[in-house]
Coordinates of C-alpha atoms in Angstrom, one line a residue:
M102 CA 112.5 151.0 120.3
R103 CA 111.7 147.6 121.4
R104 CA 111.4 144.6 119.0
K105 CA 110.3 141.0 120.0
V106 CA 111.4 138.0 117.8
G107 CA 110.1 134.7 119.2
N108 CA 110.7 134.7 123.0
V109 CA 113.6 137.1 122.8
H110 CA 113.6 140.8 123.2
H111 CA 115.9 143.1 121.3
T112 CA 116.5 146.7 122.3
K113 CA 119.2 149.5 121.7
G114 CA 121.5 148.0 124.4
N115 CA 121.4 144.4 122.9
P116 CA 125.0 143.6 121.1
S117 CA 123.2 142.3 118.1
Y118 CA 121.1 145.5 117.9
S119 CA 124.3 147.7 117.9
K120 CA 126.2 145.6 115.4
I121 CA 123.3 146.0 112.8
V122 CA 123.3 149.7 113.5
E123 CA 126.9 149.8 112.9
I124 CA 126.7 147.9 109.5
A125 CA 124.0 150.2 108.2
D126 CA 126.2 153.2 109.0
L127 CA 128.9 151.6 107.3
T128 CA 127.0 151.0 104.2
G129 CA 125.5 154.3 104.3
L130 CA 122.2 153.3 104.9
Q131 CA 119.8 154.8 107.2
A132 CA 119.1 152.4 110.1
T133 CA 115.3 152.3 110.0
N134 CA 113.2 150.3 112.3
D135 CA 112.4 148.2 109.4
F136 CA 115.8 147.6 108.3
I137 CA 116.9 146.6 111.7
Y138 CA 114.3 144.4 112.1
V139 CA 114.9 142.4 109.0
H140 CA 118.5 142.1 109.7
L141 CA 117.7 141.2 113.4
L142 CA 115.7 138.2 112.1
K143 CA 118.4 137.1 109.9
H144 CA 120.9 137.3 112.7
C145 CA 118.6 135.1 115.0
Y146 CA 118.2 132.6 112.2
I147 CA 121.9 131.9 111.9
L148 CA 122.4 131.8 115.6
A149 CA 119.5 129.4 115.7
R150 CA 120.8 127.3 112.9
E151 CA 124.5 127.2 114.5
H152 CA 123.0 126.1 117.9
L153 CA 120.9 123.3 116.3
L154 CA 124.1 122.2 114.1
N155 CA 126.1 122.0 117.3
Y156 CA 123.4 120.2 119.2
R157 CA 123.1 117.6 116.4
G158 CA 127.1 117.2 116.5
K159 CA 127.4 116.7 120.0
R160 CA 124.5 114.3 119.8
M161 CA 125.9 112.2 117.1
Q162 CA 129.2 112.4 119.0
K163 CA 127.7 110.9 122.0
N164 CA 126.0 108.2 119.7
Y165 CA 128.9 107.2 118.1
S166 CA 131.7 107.5 120.5
V167 CA 132.2 103.8 120.4
G168 CA 133.9 102.9 117.0
S169 CA 132.4 99.4 117.2
L170 CA 128.9 101.0 116.5
D171 CA 129.9 102.8 113.3
L172 CA 130.6 100.7 110.1
R173 CA 132.7 103.6 108.8
A174 CA 135.2 103.0 111.8
P175 CA 138.7 102.0 110.3
L176 CA 139.3 99.6 112.7
I177 CA 136.4 97.3 111.5
A178 CA 135.3 95.8 108.2
K179 CA 131.7 94.4 108.7
L180 CA 129.0 93.9 106.1
R181 CA 125.7 95.5 106.6
R182 CA 123.4 93.1 108.7
G183 CA 121.6 90.4 106.7
L184 CA 123.7 91.0 103.8
G185 CA 125.4 87.8 103.7
I186 CA 122.1 85.9 104.0
G187 CA 120.9 88.0 101.1
W188 CA 123.5 87.1 98.8
L189 CA 123.3 83.3 100.0
R190 CA 119.6 83.3 99.0
V191 CA 120.5 84.9 95.5
I192 CA 123.2 82.2 95.0
T193 CA 120.8 79.3 96.0
L194 CA 118.0 80.7 93.5
V195 CA 120.4 80.9 90.9
F196 CA 122.1 77.5 91.4
L197 CA 118.5 75.8 91.4
D198 CA 117.3 77.6 88.4
T199 CA 120.3 76.7 86.6
L200 CA 119.8 73.1 87.6
M201 CA 116.2 72.9 86.7
L202 CA 117.0 74.8 83.2
S203 CA 119.9 72.7 82.5
L204 CA 117.9 69.4 83.3
A205 CA 115.0 70.7 81.1
W206 CA 117.1 71.3 77.9
I207 CA 119.2 68.1 78.4
V208 CA 116.0 66.2 78.6
A209 CA 114.5 67.8 75.8
E210 CA 117.7 67.2 73.5
K211 CA 117.4 63.4 74.5
I212 CA 113.8 63.1 73.7
G213 CA 113.5 65.4 70.7
T214 CA 114.7 64.9 67.2
P215 CA 118.5 64.9 67.2
T216 CA 120.4 67.4 64.8
R217 CA 124.2 67.2 64.2
S218 CA 124.4 71.2 64.3
F219 CA 123.2 71.6 67.9
N220 CA 125.3 70.4 71.0
L221 CA 124.4 71.3 74.5
L222 CA 127.6 70.1 76.1
W223 CA 131.2 70.6 75.1
N224 CA 132.5 68.1 72.8
A225 CA 136.1 68.4 71.2
S226 CA 135.2 66.2 68.3
E227 CA 132.0 68.1 67.2
K228 CA 131.3 71.6 66.4
P229 CA 129.5 73.9 67.5
N230 CA 129.6 73.4 71.1
G231 CA 128.6 74.3 74.6
L232 CA 125.3 75.9 73.5
L233 CA 123.9 75.3 77.0
L234 CA 125.8 78.2 78.5
P235 CA 124.3 80.9 76.4
I236 CA 121.1 79.5 76.8
L237 CA 121.4 79.8 80.7
I238 CA 122.9 83.3 80.6
I239 CA 119.8 84.6 78.6
N240 CA 117.4 82.6 80.7
L241 CA 119.0 83.9 84.0
G242 CA 119.6 87.3 82.7
I243 CA 115.9 87.8 82.0
L244 CA 115.0 86.3 85.5
A245 CA 117.1 88.8 87.3
A246 CA 115.8 91.7 85.0
S247 CA 112.4 90.7 86.1
G248 CA 113.2 91.0 89.8
L249 CA 113.0 87.4 90.5
Y250 CA 116.1 87.5 92.7
G251 CA 115.0 90.6 94.5
T252 CA 112.8 91.3 97.4
D253 CA 110.3 88.9 98.9
D254 CA 107.4 90.1 97.1
R255 CA 108.7 90.1 93.5
R256 CA 110.8 87.0 93.9
R257 CA 107.5 85.1 94.8
S258 CA 105.6 86.3 92.0
F259 CA 105.0 83.0 90.2
L260 CA 103.1 84.5 87.3
N261 CA 105.8 86.8 86.6
L262 CA 108.2 83.8 86.6
I263 CA 106.0 81.9 83.9
K264 CA 106.2 85.4 81.8
S265 CA 109.8 85.6 82.5
I266 CA 110.5 82.1 81.0
I267 CA 108.2 82.6 77.9
L268 CA 110.1 85.8 77.0
S269 CA 113.5 83.8 77.4
Q270 CA 112.5 81.2 74.9
I271 CA 111.1 83.9 72.6
V272 CA 114.4 85.7 72.9
L273 CA 116.1 82.5 72.1
L274 CA 114.1 81.7 69.2
N275 CA 114.9 85.3 67.6
I276 CA 118.2 84.7 68.2
A277 CA 118.4 81.3 66.6
F278 CA 116.3 82.5 63.5
F279 CA 118.5 85.7 62.9
Y280 CA 122.1 84.8 63.8
G281 CA 122.2 81.0 64.0
T282 CA 121.9 79.6 60.7
D283 CA 124.4 77.0 61.1
R284 CA 123.0 76.0 64.3
V285 CA 119.6 74.2 63.9
V286 CA 117.7 72.9 66.8
S287 CA 114.7 70.7 66.0
R288 CA 111.2 71.9 66.6
S289 CA 110.3 69.0 68.9
A290 CA 113.5 69.6 71.1
F291 CA 112.9 73.3 71.4
L292 CA 108.9 72.9 72.5
I293 CA 109.9 70.4 74.8
A294 CA 112.6 72.3 76.5
W295 CA 110.2 75.2 76.7
L296 CA 107.4 73.2 78.4
L297 CA 109.8 71.3 80.6
S298 CA 111.6 74.8 81.8
L299 CA 108.2 76.0 82.8
I300 CA 107.3 73.0 84.8
F301 CA 110.8 72.3 86.3
V302 CA 111.5 76.0 87.4
F303 CA 108.0 76.8 88.5
S304 CA 108.0 73.3 90.7
E305 CA 111.3 74.3 92.1
R306 CA 110.3 77.8 93.1
L307 CA 106.9 76.4 94.6
L308 CA 108.4 73.8 96.6
L309 CA 111.0 76.0 98.0
H310 CA 108.4 78.6 98.9
L311 CA 106.3 76.1 100.8
A312 CA 109.5 74.8 102.4
I313 CA 110.4 78.2 103.8
V314 CA 106.6 78.7 104.7
S315 CA 106.6 75.6 106.8
Q316 CA 109.7 76.3 108.5
R317 CA 108.6 80.0 109.4
S318 CA 105.4 78.4 110.7
H319 CA 107.6 76.4 113.2
G320 CA 109.6 79.5 114.1
S321 CA 112.6 78.6 112.0
W322 CA 114.2 81.0 109.2
R323 CA 112.7 84.0 110.3
Q324 CA 114.3 87.4 109.9
A325 CA 115.3 89.3 113.1
I326 CA 113.9 92.5 113.6
F327 CA 113.3 95.2 116.3
I328 CA 110.4 97.8 116.7
I329 CA 110.5 101.4 117.4
G330 CA 107.4 103.4 118.2
E331 CA 104.7 104.7 120.5
P332 CA 103.6 102.0 122.9
K333 CA 100.1 102.0 121.5
D334 CA 101.5 101.6 118.0
I335 CA 104.1 98.8 119.1
E336 CA 101.2 96.6 120.3
K337 CA 99.5 97.1 116.8
A338 CA 102.6 96.4 115.1
R339 CA 103.5 93.3 117.1
T340 CA 100.0 91.8 116.5
R341 CA 100.2 92.3 112.5
L342 CA 103.9 91.2 112.2
D343 CA 103.0 87.7 114.6
K344 CA 100.4 87.1 112.0
A345 CA 102.9 87.2 109.0
A346 CA 104.8 84.5 110.7
Q347 CA 108.0 85.8 108.6
F348 CA 109.7 88.0 111.5
D349 CA 111.4 87.3 114.5
I350 CA 110.8 90.1 116.9
R351 CA 113.8 90.4 119.1
G352 CA 112.7 93.3 121.0
E353 CA 110.9 97.0 121.1
V354 CA 111.6 100.3 122.6
D355 CA 109.6 103.5 122.9
L356 CA 110.4 106.2 120.6
A357 CA 111.0 108.7 123.3
V358 CA 114.3 107.0 123.9
R359 CA 115.8 109.0 121.3
N360 CA 115.4 112.1 123.7
N361 CA 118.3 110.9 125.7
P362 CA 121.4 110.6 123.6
E363 CA 123.4 108.3 126.1
E364 CA 120.4 105.9 126.3
W365 CA 119.9 105.8 122.7
A366 CA 123.3 104.9 122.0
N367 CA 123.2 102.1 124.4
T368 CA 119.9 101.1 122.6
L369 CA 121.7 101.1 119.2
E370 CA 124.4 98.9 120.8
N371 CA 121.8 96.5 122.3
I372 CA 119.9 96.1 118.9
Q373 CA 123.3 95.3 117.1
K374 CA 124.2 92.8 119.7
L375 CA 120.7 91.2 119.2
G376 CA 121.8 90.3 115.5
V377 CA 119.0 92.5 114.1
S378 CA 119.2 93.3 110.4
E379 CA 116.2 95.5 110.1
V380 CA 114.2 98.0 112.5
F381 CA 110.6 98.6 112.0
I382 CA 109.3 102.1 113.0
C383 CA 105.8 101.8 113.6
S384 CA 105.2 105.7 114.8
W385 CA 106.6 107.7 111.7
H386 CA 104.5 110.8 112.4
A387 CA 106.3 111.1 115.9
V388 CA 109.8 111.0 114.3
T389 CA 110.9 114.8 114.5
D390 CA 114.2 114.2 112.5
P391 CA 113.8 111.2 110.2
I392 CA 117.1 111.8 108.4
F393 CA 119.2 111.6 111.3
L394 CA 117.3 108.5 112.5
F395 CA 118.0 106.9 109.1
W396 CA 121.5 107.5 109.3
E397 CA 122.0 106.6 112.9
L398 CA 120.6 103.1 112.1
K399 CA 122.4 103.0 108.6
N400 CA 125.8 103.5 110.5
V401 CA 125.6 100.6 112.6
G402 CA 124.5 98.2 109.8
I403 CA 120.7 98.1 110.4
D404 CA 118.1 98.7 107.9
L405 CA 115.1 101.0 108.3
R406 CA 111.5 99.9 107.5
V407 CA 108.5 102.2 108.0
L408 CA 105.3 100.5 109.1
P409 CA 102.6 103.2 108.3
L410 CA 100.1 102.1 111.0
G411 CA 98.5 105.8 110.8
L412 CA 97.9 105.8 106.9
D413 CA 94.9 104.1 105.5
L414 CA 96.6 102.7 102.3
P415 CA 95.1 100.0 99.9
S416 CA 96.3 96.5 101.0
Q417 CA 98.0 95.6 97.9
W418 CA 101.2 95.6 95.8
S419 CA 102.9 99.1 96.0
E420 CA 106.3 100.4 94.5
I421 CA 108.3 103.4 95.9
K422 CA 109.1 106.2 93.3
M423 CA 111.1 109.1 93.7
I424 CA 109.7 112.2 91.7
D425 CA 111.7 115.3 91.8
G426 CA 113.1 114.5 95.1
F427 CA 109.6 113.4 96.5
T428 CA 108.9 109.9 98.0
T429 CA 105.8 108.7 96.3
I430 CA 104.0 105.1 96.8
R431 CA 102.5 103.8 93.4
F432 CA 99.9 100.9 93.5
R433 CA 99.0 98.8 90.5
S434 CA 95.3 98.3 89.4
P435 CA 93.6 95.6 91.2
P436 CA 94.2 91.9 89.7
I437 CA 91.7 89.2 88.7
V438 CA 90.5 91.4 85.7
G439 CA 91.5 91.0 81.8
S440 CA 94.1 88.5 81.1
D441 CA 94.5 87.5 84.7
F442 CA 90.9 86.6 85.1
W443 CA 91.0 84.4 82.0
I444 CA 94.1 82.7 83.5
K445 CA 92.5 82.0 86.4
R446 CA 89.4 80.8 84.5
C447 CA 91.1 78.5 82.5
F448 CA 93.0 77.0 85.5
D449 CA 89.5 76.6 87.2
I450 CA 88.0 74.8 84.3
L451 CA 90.9 72.0 83.8
A452 CA 91.1 71.5 87.8
S453 CA 87.6 71.4 88.4
G454 CA 86.9 69.0 85.4
F455 CA 89.8 66.8 86.4
A456 CA 88.5 66.9 90.1
L457 CA 85.0 66.0 89.4
I458 CA 86.1 62.8 87.3
L459 CA 88.6 61.9 90.2
I460 CA 86.0 61.9 93.2
S461 CA 82.9 60.7 91.4
P462 CA 82.7 57.5 93.1
L463 CA 83.1 59.4 96.6
L464 CA 80.1 62.0 95.2
L465 CA 77.9 58.8 94.5
L466 CA 78.5 57.2 97.9
I467 CA 77.7 60.6 99.8
A468 CA 74.6 61.0 97.7
T469 CA 73.6 57.3 98.8
I470 CA 74.2 57.9 102.3
I471 CA 72.0 61.0 102.4
K472 CA 69.3 59.5 100.9
I473 CA 69.3 56.6 103.3
D474 CA 69.7 59.0 106.3
S475 CA 66.8 61.2 106.1
I476 CA 63.8 62.4 104.0
G477 CA 64.6 65.0 101.1
P478 CA 66.5 65.5 98.0
V479 CA 70.2 64.8 97.9
F480 CA 71.4 68.0 96.9
Y481 CA 70.4 71.6 98.3
K482 CA 70.4 74.7 96.0
Q483 CA 70.5 77.6 97.9
E484 CA 70.3 81.4 96.2
R485 CA 73.8 83.2 96.8
V486 CA 75.1 86.3 95.6
G487 CA 78.0 86.3 93.3
L488 CA 80.2 88.4 90.6
K489 CA 78.7 92.0 90.2
G490 CA 75.7 91.2 92.6
R491 CA 74.5 88.6 90.3
R492 CA 72.2 85.9 92.1
F493 CA 72.9 82.2 91.3
K494 CA 72.2 78.9 92.9
V495 CA 75.1 77.4 94.8
W496 CA 75.2 73.5 94.8
K497 CA 75.9 71.8 98.1
F498 CA 74.9 68.2 99.6
R499 CA 72.2 68.7 101.9
T500 CA 73.1 68.7 105.5
M501 CA 70.0 70.1 107.2
V502 CA 66.2 69.1 107.7
I503 CA 64.2 69.7 104.3
N504 CA 62.4 72.9 106.4
A505 CA 65.6 74.4 107.7
A506 CA 64.7 77.8 106.2
D507 CA 61.6 78.1 108.2
F508 CA 63.6 78.1 111.5
Q509 CA 66.0 80.8 110.4
Q510 CA 64.0 83.8 112.2
E511 CA 63.7 81.9 115.3
L512 CA 67.5 81.1 115.6
E513 CA 68.7 84.7 114.9
G514 CA 69.0 85.5 118.4
K515 CA 71.5 82.7 118.8
N516 CA 73.9 84.1 116.3
E517 CA 77.3 83.5 117.1
M518 CA 79.1 85.7 114.5
K519 CA 79.7 89.3 116.0
G520 CA 78.5 92.0 113.9
G521 CA 75.5 90.4 112.7
V522 CA 75.9 90.6 109.2
L523 CA 76.7 86.8 108.8
F524 CA 75.1 84.1 110.5
K525 CA 77.1 81.0 112.2
M526 CA 75.8 78.7 115.1
K527 CA 78.0 75.9 116.3
N528 CA 75.0 73.7 117.4
D529 CA 72.6 74.5 114.9
P530 CA 69.6 72.0 115.6
R531 CA 68.7 72.0 112.0
I532 CA 71.8 69.9 110.9
T533 CA 71.3 66.2 110.4
D534 CA 73.8 63.4 111.9
V535 CA 75.1 62.7 108.5
G536 CA 75.3 66.6 107.7
K537 CA 77.6 67.0 110.8
F538 CA 80.0 64.7 109.5
L539 CA 79.9 66.3 106.1
R540 CA 80.3 69.7 107.4
R541 CA 83.3 68.6 109.7
Y542 CA 85.4 67.7 106.7
S543 CA 83.7 70.2 104.3
L544 CA 82.5 67.4 101.9
D545 CA 79.1 69.0 101.7
E546 CA 80.9 71.8 99.6
L547 CA 82.2 69.1 97.1
P548 CA 79.3 69.6 94.3
Q549 CA 80.2 73.3 94.0
L550 CA 82.6 71.9 91.4
I551 CA 79.8 72.1 89.1
N552 CA 79.4 75.9 89.8
V553 CA 83.1 76.1 88.9
L554 CA 82.4 74.6 85.7
C555 CA 79.3 76.6 84.8
G556 CA 81.6 80.0 85.5
T557 CA 79.4 81.0 88.4
M558 CA 82.2 80.4 91.0
S559 CA 85.9 80.0 91.1
L560 CA 87.9 77.4 93.0
V561 CA 89.5 80.0 95.0
G562 CA 87.8 83.4 96.0
P563 CA 85.7 85.0 98.7
R564 CA 83.0 82.6 99.7
P565 CA 79.3 83.3 98.1
L566 CA 77.0 84.5 101.0
P567 CA 73.2 84.2 101.1
V568 CA 70.9 86.9 100.0
R569 CA 70.0 87.2 104.0
D570 CA 73.7 88.3 104.7
V571 CA 74.3 90.3 101.8
E572 CA 71.1 92.4 102.7
R573 CA 72.8 93.6 105.9
F574 CA 76.2 94.5 104.0
S575 CA 77.5 98.1 104.6
E576 CA 78.6 99.7 101.2
H577 CA 82.5 98.9 101.7
H578 CA 81.5 95.4 101.8
Q579 CA 80.4 95.5 98.2
I580 CA 83.6 95.2 96.8
R581 CA 83.9 91.6 97.3
H582 CA 81.4 91.0 94.7
E583 CA 83.9 92.4 92.0
V584 CA 85.5 88.9 91.5
L585 CA 84.1 85.5 91.4
P586 CA 82.9 83.8 94.6
G587 CA 85.1 80.7 95.4
I588 CA 84.7 77.4 97.1
T589 CA 87.7 78.2 99.5
G590 CA 89.6 81.1 100.4
L591 CA 91.7 82.8 103.2
W592 CA 88.5 82.8 105.3
Q593 CA 88.5 79.0 105.4
I594 CA 92.1 78.4 105.8
S595 CA 92.2 80.9 108.6
G596 CA 89.9 78.9 111.0
R597 CA 86.8 78.9 109.1
S598 CA 83.8 79.2 111.5
D599 CA 86.4 79.9 114.4
V600 CA 86.4 83.6 112.8
G601 CA 84.3 85.3 115.3
E602 CA 84.0 88.8 113.5
S603 CA 82.2 89.6 110.6
E604 CA 84.7 92.5 109.9
D605 CA 87.8 90.0 109.9
V606 CA 85.8 87.9 107.2
F607 CA 85.8 90.8 105.0
R608 CA 89.3 92.0 105.8
L609 CA 90.4 88.4 104.6
D610 CA 88.6 88.6 101.3
M611 CA 89.8 92.2 100.7
A612 CA 93.4 90.8 101.5
Y613 CA 92.8 88.0 98.8
I614 CA 91.3 90.3 96.2
Q615 CA 94.2 92.8 96.3
N616 CA 97.1 90.4 96.6
W617 CA 95.8 87.6 94.2
S618 CA 98.3 85.5 92.2
L619 CA 98.4 82.0 90.9
A620 CA 100.9 81.2 93.5
L621 CA 98.4 82.4 96.3
D622 CA 95.6 80.2 94.8
F623 CA 97.9 77.1 94.8
Q624 CA 99.0 78.0 98.6
I625 CA 95.3 78.5 99.9
L626 CA 94.5 75.0 98.0
L627 CA 97.2 73.4 99.8
Q628 CA 96.4 74.9 103.0
T629 CA 92.6 74.0 102.6
I630 CA 93.8 70.4 102.1
K631 CA 95.5 70.5 105.4
V632 CA 92.6 72.3 107.3
V633 CA 90.1 70.1 105.9
F634 CA 91.8 66.7 107.1
N635 CA 92.3 68.3 110.5
S636 CA 88.7 69.6 110.6
E637 CA 89.9 72.9 112.0
G638 CA 87.1 75.3 112.7
A639 CA 84.5 73.5 111.2
Y640 CA 80.8 73.2 112.3

């Protein structure tokens, strides 16, 4: 008899075969072909598993033969890479939040109606005393529970910050109502403290965020990382991470280096010497033993992060959840709907109304210059496509000759925007002399504040495109019409007309839609001011 399992032949002369026959005889069973075959499979499985464990043991022994590479080595006591910086960040945020909250309540106590039963600071001659401490504990506790001292994305959620501060004041109000009958704070002091807490903490977090972004744009305060993956994926990962301006890429290596235990051990040692706190794996599909890779990095104090280049996932906030031992990724529903929409709308009305009043002399001056420069109306109203595909008239200062639309077809062949969906031309002969200046500094867009007040546009959002462009859309482009179009957006602060690919424009629009927050709107508005004054990418 001859049986074949995998690439190994087993015959009656094989020791494994003889052993199984012996077992069968001892147990009083007949050593049939099927019995022998089943037990032979089990025997081969056990041998294969022992071989694999021996190989892993030898490999890990080679990798960690140097005690300095293993945090569990008894001769060293080293914190995980980046842990000290993380704690410093948390301590800084707690200190600044404490300072702002204390300032808000102290100012509120001075401005509001005074009461003898409410004293923020300790005073031995008066009772009760030191109420500021429990107020701070409640506020900071709720901020911490909301994740505002955690990872980057949650820490920068300004909408979550506002909600947490409001919740803190509601908790304080309930405690005062149910348990603080002998400690009364005036209504005016409480409301002022509520308002000032929102303003001070929000401003502190926003200024700190802008300072960090500014420093990172100049190459400072970046997180040191290392990239591991296949060469084609490494190139894509580097391009994406460079755009984020958040990481300092200290090096990269081909994933195939793990096939050589000695070379892999040297790689781990080099990564550690570079001061890297996190390794990005950009070819996760090619990792054959992920659990061993995780521990190999973890044992030298380096975190592992997966960059799923091969997965077509939604580009929006996500949360990792474990369900019965399985890793799942949860995506929240798209923003700018429901309460988010109305928060954004209220901000648009207040900001656009104030801006129109503030710049009204400038609008009058521009209108006069246009009238003197060329024949035609001051304003140009063009039909654009907005929310839910509805058409509306967008207001702009006229920058072209009055019959500019008649020459559109003739100029289609000179379109400089790749893809042909959008139309852009650097030296458009239809633009007037005054129009060139207005376009250079985006002054022609100012009348769109009227559109914002009327509700057909927002201050920030995807740009409303002409009907001519929308008619050339692919189906996946239509998603940009699910939100209000804006005067400015990610496209405008990313180089405006210098963005040469139509798909790049749509990708920026989708990034805004899927990652919207009030903080992002503020950031885009501030960046827009910088871009406009520098006349970057405008024509």
